[in-house]
Tab-separated table of C-alpha atoms in Angstrom:
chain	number	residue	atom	x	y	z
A	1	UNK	CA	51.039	95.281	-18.895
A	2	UNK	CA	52.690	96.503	-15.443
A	3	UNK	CA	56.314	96.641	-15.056
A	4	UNK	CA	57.735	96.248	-11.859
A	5	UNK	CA	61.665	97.733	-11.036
A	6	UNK	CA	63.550	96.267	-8.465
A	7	UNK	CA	61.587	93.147	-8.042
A	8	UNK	CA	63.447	91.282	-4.858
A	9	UNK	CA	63.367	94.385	-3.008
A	10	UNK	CA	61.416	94.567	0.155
A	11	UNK	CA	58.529	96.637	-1.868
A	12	UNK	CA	58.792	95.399	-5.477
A	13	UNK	CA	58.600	91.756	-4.205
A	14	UNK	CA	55.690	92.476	-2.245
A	15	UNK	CA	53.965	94.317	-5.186
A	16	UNK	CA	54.502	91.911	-7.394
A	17	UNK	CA	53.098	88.975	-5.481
A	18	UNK	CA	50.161	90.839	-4.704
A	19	UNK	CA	49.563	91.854	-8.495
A	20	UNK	CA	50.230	88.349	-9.217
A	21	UNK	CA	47.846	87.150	-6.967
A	22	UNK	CA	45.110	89.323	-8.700
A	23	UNK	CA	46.007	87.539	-11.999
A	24	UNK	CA	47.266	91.184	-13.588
A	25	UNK	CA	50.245	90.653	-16.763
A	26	UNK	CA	53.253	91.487	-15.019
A	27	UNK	CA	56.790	92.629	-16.611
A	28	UNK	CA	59.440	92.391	-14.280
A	29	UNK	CA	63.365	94.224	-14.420
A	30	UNK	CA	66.007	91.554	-12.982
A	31	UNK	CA	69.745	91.933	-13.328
A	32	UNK	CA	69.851	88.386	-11.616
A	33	UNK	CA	66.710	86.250	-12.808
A	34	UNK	CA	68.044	83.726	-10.186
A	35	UNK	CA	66.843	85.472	-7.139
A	36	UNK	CA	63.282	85.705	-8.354
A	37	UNK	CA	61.022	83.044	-7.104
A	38	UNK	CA	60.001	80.106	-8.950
A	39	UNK	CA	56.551	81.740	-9.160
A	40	UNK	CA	57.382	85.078	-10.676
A	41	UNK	CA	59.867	83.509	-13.542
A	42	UNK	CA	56.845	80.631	-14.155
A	43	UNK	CA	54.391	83.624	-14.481
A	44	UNK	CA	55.719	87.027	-15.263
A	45	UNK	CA	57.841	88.637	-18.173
A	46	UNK	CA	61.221	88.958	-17.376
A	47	UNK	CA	63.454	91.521	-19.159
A	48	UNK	CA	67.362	90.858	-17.866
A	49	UNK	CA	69.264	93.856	-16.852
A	50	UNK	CA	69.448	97.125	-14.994
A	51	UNK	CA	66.818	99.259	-15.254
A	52	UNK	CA	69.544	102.450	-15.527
A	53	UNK	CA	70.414	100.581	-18.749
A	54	UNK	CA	68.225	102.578	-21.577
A	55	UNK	CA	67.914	99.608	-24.047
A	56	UNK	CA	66.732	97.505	-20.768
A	57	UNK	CA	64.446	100.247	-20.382
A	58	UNK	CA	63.410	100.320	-23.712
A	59	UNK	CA	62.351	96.946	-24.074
A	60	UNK	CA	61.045	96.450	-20.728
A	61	UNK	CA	58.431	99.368	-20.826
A	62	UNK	CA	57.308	98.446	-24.344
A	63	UNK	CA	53.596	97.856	-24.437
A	64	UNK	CA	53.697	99.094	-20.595
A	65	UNK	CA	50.420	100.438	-19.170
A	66	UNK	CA	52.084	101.760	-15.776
A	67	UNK	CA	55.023	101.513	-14.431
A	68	UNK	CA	56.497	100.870	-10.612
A	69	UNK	CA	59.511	102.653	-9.931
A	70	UNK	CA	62.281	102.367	-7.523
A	71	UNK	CA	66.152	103.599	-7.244
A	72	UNK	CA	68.129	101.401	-5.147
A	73	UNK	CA	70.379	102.424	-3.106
A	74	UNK	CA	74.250	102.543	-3.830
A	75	UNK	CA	76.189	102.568	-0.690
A	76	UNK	CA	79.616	103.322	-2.762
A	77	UNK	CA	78.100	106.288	-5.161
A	78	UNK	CA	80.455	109.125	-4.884
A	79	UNK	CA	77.138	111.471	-5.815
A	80	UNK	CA	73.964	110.260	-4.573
A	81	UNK	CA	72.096	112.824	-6.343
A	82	UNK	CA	73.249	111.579	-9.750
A	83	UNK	CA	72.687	108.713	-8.502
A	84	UNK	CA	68.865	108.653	-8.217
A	85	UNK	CA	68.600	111.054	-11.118
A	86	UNK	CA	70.849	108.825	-13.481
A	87	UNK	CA	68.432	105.827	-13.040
A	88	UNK	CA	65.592	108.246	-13.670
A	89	UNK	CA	66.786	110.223	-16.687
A	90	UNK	CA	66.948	107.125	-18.521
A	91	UNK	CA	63.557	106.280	-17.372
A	92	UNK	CA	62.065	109.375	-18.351
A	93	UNK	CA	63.395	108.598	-21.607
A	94	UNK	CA	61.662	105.676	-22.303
A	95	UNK	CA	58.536	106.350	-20.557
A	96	UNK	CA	58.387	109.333	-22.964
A	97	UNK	CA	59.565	107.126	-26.022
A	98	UNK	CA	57.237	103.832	-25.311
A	99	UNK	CA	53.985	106.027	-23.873
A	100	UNK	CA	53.390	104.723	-20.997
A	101	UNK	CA	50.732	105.962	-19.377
A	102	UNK	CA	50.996	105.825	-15.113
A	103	UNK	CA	53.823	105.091	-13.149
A	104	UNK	CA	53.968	104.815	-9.688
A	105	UNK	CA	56.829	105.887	-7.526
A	106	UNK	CA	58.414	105.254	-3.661
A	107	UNK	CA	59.405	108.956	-2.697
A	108	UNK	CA	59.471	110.586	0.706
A	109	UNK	CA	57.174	112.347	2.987
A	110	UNK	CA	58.242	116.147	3.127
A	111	UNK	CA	58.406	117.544	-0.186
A	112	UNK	CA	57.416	120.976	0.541
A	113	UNK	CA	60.815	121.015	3.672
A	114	UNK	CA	63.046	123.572	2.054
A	115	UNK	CA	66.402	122.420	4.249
A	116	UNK	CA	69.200	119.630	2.875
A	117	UNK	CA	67.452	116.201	3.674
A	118	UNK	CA	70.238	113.917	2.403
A	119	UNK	CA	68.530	111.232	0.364
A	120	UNK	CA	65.142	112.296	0.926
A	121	UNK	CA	66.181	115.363	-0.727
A	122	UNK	CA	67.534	113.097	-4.141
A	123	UNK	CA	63.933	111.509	-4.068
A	124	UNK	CA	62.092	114.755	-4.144
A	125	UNK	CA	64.808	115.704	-7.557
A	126	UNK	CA	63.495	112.209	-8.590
A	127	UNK	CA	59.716	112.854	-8.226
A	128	UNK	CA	60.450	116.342	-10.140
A	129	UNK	CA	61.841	114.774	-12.994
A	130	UNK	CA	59.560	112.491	-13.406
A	131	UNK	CA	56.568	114.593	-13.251
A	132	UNK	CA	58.221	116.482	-16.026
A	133	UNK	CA	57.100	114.297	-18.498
A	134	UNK	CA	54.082	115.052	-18.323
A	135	UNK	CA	53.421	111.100	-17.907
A	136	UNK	CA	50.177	110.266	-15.177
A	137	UNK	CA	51.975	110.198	-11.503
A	138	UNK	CA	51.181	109.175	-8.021
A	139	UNK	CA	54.368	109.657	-5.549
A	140	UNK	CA	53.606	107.523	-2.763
A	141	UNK	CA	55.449	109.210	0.486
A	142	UNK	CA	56.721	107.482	2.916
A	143	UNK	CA	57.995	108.017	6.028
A	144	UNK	CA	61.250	105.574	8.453
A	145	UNK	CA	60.336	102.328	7.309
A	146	UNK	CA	59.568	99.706	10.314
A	147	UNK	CA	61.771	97.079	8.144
A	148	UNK	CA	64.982	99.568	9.163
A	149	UNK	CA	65.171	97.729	12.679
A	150	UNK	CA	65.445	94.402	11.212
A	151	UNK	CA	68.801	95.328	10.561
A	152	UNK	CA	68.923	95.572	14.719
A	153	UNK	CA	67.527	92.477	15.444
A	154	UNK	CA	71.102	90.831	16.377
A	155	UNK	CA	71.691	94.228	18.810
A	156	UNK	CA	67.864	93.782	19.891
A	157	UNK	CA	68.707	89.905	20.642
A	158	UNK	CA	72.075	89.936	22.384
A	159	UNK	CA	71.730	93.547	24.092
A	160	UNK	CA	68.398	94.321	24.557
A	161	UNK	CA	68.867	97.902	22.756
A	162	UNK	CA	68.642	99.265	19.470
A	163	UNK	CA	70.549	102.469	18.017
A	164	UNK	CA	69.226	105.425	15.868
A	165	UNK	CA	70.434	108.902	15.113
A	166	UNK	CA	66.836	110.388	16.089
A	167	UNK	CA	65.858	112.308	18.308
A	168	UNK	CA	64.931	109.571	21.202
A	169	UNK	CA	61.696	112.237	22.735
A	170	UNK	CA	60.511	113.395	19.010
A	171	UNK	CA	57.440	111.379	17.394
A	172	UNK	CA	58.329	109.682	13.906
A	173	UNK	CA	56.359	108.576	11.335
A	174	UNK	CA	56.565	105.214	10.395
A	175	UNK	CA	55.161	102.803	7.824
A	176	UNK	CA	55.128	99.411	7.049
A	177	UNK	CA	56.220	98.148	3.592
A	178	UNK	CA	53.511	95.680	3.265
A	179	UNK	CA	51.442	98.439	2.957
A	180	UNK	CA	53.225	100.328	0.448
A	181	UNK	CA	53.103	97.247	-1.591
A	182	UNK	CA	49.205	97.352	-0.893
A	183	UNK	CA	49.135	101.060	-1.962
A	184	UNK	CA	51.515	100.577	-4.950
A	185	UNK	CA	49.357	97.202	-6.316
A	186	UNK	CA	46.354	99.075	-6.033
A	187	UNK	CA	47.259	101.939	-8.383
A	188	UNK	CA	49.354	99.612	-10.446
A	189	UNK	CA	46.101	97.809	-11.207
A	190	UNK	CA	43.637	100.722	-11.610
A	191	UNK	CA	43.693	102.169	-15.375
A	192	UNK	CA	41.438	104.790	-14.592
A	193	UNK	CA	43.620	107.172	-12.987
A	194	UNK	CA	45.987	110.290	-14.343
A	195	UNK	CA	47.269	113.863	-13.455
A	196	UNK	CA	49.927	113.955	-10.871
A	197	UNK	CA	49.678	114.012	-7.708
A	198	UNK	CA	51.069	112.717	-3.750
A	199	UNK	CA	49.865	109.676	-1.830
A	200	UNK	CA	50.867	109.369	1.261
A	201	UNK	CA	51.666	105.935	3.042
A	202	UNK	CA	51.571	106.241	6.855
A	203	UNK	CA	51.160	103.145	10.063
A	204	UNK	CA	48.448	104.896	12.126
A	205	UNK	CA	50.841	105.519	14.941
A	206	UNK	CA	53.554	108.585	15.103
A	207	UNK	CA	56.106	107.175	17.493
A	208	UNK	CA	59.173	108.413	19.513
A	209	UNK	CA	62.249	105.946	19.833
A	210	UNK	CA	61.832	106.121	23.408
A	211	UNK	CA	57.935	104.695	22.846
A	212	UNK	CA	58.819	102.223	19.968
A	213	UNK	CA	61.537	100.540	23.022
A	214	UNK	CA	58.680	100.343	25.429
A	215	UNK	CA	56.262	98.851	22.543
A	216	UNK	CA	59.185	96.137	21.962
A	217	UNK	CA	59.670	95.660	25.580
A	218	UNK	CA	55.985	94.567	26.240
A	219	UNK	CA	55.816	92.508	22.338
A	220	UNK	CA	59.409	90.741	23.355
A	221	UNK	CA	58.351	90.237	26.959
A	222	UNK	CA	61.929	91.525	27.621
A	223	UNK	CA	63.883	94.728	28.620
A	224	UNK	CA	64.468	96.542	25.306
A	225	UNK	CA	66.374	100.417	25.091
A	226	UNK	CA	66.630	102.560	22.412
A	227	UNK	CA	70.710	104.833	22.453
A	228	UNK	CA	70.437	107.713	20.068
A	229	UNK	CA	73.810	108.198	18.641
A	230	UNK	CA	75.549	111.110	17.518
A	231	UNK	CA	75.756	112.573	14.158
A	232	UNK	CA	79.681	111.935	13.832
A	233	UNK	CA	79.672	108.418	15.191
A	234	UNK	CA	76.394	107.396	13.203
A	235	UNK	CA	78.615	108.215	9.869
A	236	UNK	CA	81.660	106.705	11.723
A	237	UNK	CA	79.920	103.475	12.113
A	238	UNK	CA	78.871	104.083	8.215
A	239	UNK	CA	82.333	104.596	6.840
A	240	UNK	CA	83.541	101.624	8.683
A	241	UNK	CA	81.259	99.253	7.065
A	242	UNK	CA	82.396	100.404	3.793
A	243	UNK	CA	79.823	103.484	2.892
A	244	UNK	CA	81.201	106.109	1.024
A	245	UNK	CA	81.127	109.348	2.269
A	246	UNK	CA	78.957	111.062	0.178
A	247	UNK	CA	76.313	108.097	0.931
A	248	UNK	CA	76.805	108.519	4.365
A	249	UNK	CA	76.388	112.333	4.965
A	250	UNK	CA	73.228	111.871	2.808
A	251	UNK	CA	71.581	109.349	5.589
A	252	UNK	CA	73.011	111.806	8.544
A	253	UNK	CA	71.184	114.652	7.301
A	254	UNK	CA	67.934	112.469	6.217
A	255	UNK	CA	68.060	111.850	9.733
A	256	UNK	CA	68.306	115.222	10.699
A	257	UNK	CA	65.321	116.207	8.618
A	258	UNK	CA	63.475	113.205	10.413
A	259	UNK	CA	64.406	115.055	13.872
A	260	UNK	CA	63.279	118.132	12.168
A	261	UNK	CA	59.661	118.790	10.757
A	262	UNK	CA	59.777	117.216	7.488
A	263	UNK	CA	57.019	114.728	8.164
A	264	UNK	CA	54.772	116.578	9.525
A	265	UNK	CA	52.433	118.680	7.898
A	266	UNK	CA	52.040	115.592	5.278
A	267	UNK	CA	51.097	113.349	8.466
A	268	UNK	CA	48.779	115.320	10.012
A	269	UNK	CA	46.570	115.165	6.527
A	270	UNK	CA	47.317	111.635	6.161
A	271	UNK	CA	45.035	108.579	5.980
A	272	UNK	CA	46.126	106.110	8.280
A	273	UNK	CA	47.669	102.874	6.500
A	274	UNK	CA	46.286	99.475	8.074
A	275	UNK	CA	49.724	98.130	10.105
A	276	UNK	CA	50.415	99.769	13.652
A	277	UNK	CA	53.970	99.645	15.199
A	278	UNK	CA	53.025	97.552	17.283
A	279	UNK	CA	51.453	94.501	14.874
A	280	UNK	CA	54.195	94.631	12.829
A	281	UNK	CA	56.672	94.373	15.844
A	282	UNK	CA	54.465	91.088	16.569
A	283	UNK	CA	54.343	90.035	13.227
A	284	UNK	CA	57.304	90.533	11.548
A	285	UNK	CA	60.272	91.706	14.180
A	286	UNK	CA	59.426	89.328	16.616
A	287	UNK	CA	59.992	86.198	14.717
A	288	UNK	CA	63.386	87.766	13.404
A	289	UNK	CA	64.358	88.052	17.031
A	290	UNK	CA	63.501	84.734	17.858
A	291	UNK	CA	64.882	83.135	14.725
C-alpha cells in the first residue's frame, strides 16, 4: 500500500494519477474528500483528515509500504519552523509505530548551505527528522518550481512583465513538477530500495530571470520583462496579501539563498530531469496566458 499526503496539491495529484495509472493500491490523506477527483475516491483509500493529526496518521499509514510526504504551506504560521516540524513529528511517530518501510519526501536543493534559507532551511530540519528514524529515505531536492509563475500569468497577460526577488543576471535552477511527480511515482512503486539518501530533481536548463523573459518573449510571440524587486517591498507585497510575518521573512531569505549558492554544487552533479524551461512555458504557461 502507498500513501499519498497532500493529494490535490500540484505534486501529490500528479503522483497519484500516475501511480494510479500503473494500477499500484493507493491510500490517500484528504481533509476535504470533495476536491479529489471522481477517479481517485472511485479507486483509492481515503482516510479523512489532516495528516498533522496523529490518529489520522495512525490509521492512514497502517499496512503502508512507503509513504509520500509533503508539508503544506501555512501562510498565517507565526513559526514556520514548527510548522514543518509539527506535521513531521507526528509523522515520525507513526511511521515508527506502523513500520513502514520507505517514504519519499519533497525537500530542497542545498542541504549542505550553512546560511539562514528561510523555508528551505525548515525543509532541511524536516529531512533530518525524518531520517532519524531510521525508516528507508529518498529526499527528492528541488530547486524554484516553474509552476511559481503561474501565479504571474495575469501580470504576464496585462503587462507583459513578471516580478521576482532574484537576482535578474544569476542562473537558477528550475524544475518542473510533473517531473517530481515522475520521480516521486517511481520510488513510490519500487520495493526494492532502502538506506537514505538525496535525489535530486532538476529541468536540464539553469536559467537567469533575465533569460527565462526572453524564452517567454519568443514562446508568447510578445514583449515579456522580468523587474526584480527589492527585499523590503517583496515582503511588503506579502504582508499586504495577508502573510504573516514570520512566513514572509522565511520566503525573503529563501530567496536570498536562491541569489546565493545554495543550488549549486547539487546542480552541477545532477541528472537532468526530462522538461526544459522552455517546453513547459509552451505547454503549461502558455495556455494559462491565453486562457
Amino acid at each position: 500500500m502507498i500513501v499519498i499526503t497532500a493529494p490535490t496539491g500540484q505534486i501529490g495529484r500528479q503522483t497519484l494519477d500516475l501511480l494510479l495509472d500503473g494500477g499500484h493500491p493507493v491510500r490517500v490523506i484528504a481533509r476535504d474528500p470533495s476536491r479529489l477527483t471522481p477517479r481517485t475516491r472511485e479507486q483509492a483509500e481515503i482516510v479523512q483528515g489532516s495528516h498533522s493529526d496523529p490518529q489520522v496518521l495512525a490509521e492512514a499509514f497502517k499496512g503502508a509500504d512507503s509513504v509520500l510526504w509533503l508539508v503544506p504551506p501555512n501562510s498565517g504560521t507565526d513559526d514556520n519552523r514548527e510548522h514543518y516540524l509539527g506535521f513531521t513529528r507526528a509523522a515520525c511517530e507513526a511511521i515508527t509505530a506502523q513500520g513502514v518501510k520507505r517514504v519519499v519526501g519533497v525537500t530542497s536543493l542545498g542541504r549542505a548551505y550553512k546560511k539562514p534559507a528561510g523555508q528551505l532551511s525548515d525543509a532541511f530540519a524536516m529531512d533530518d527528522m525524518i531520517e532519524s528514524t531510521g525508516v528507508g529515505y529518498r529526499a527528492l531536492a528541488m530547486p524554484f518550481f516553474m509552476e511559481n509563475l503561474l501565479q504571474q500569468a495575469q501580470a504576464i497577460t496585462t503587462q507583459g512583465m513578471f516580478f521576482m526577488p532574484n537576482a535578474a543576471d544569476r542562473p537558477l535552477a528550475l524544475v518542473a513538477t510533473r517531473d517530481i511527480a515522475a520521480a516521486a511515482a517511481r520510488l513510490l512503486a519500487d520495493d526494492s530500495w532502502s538506506g537514505q539518501d538525496t535525489v535530486p530533481v532538476i529541468s536540464p536548463d539553469s536559467l537567469s530571470p533575465d533569460t527565462m523573459a526572453e524564452v517567454l518573449s519568443e514562446v508568447l510571440g510578445r514583449p515579456v520583462r522580468f523587474q526584480q524587486v527589492g527585499a523590503d517591498t517583496h515582503k511588503a507585497t506579502m504582508l499586504q496579501y495577508g502573510m504573516s510575518e514570520p512566513f514572509a521573512q522565511s520566503l525573503v531569505d529563501m530567496a536570498t539563498a536562491q541569489s546565493d549558492d545554495i543550488y549549486d554544487a547539487e546542480h552541477a552533479r545532477a541528472t537532468p530531469a526530462p522538461t526544459s524551461f522552455r517546453q513547459w512555458s509552451t505547454e503549461v504557461l502558455k495556455p494559462a496566458v491565453q486562457a
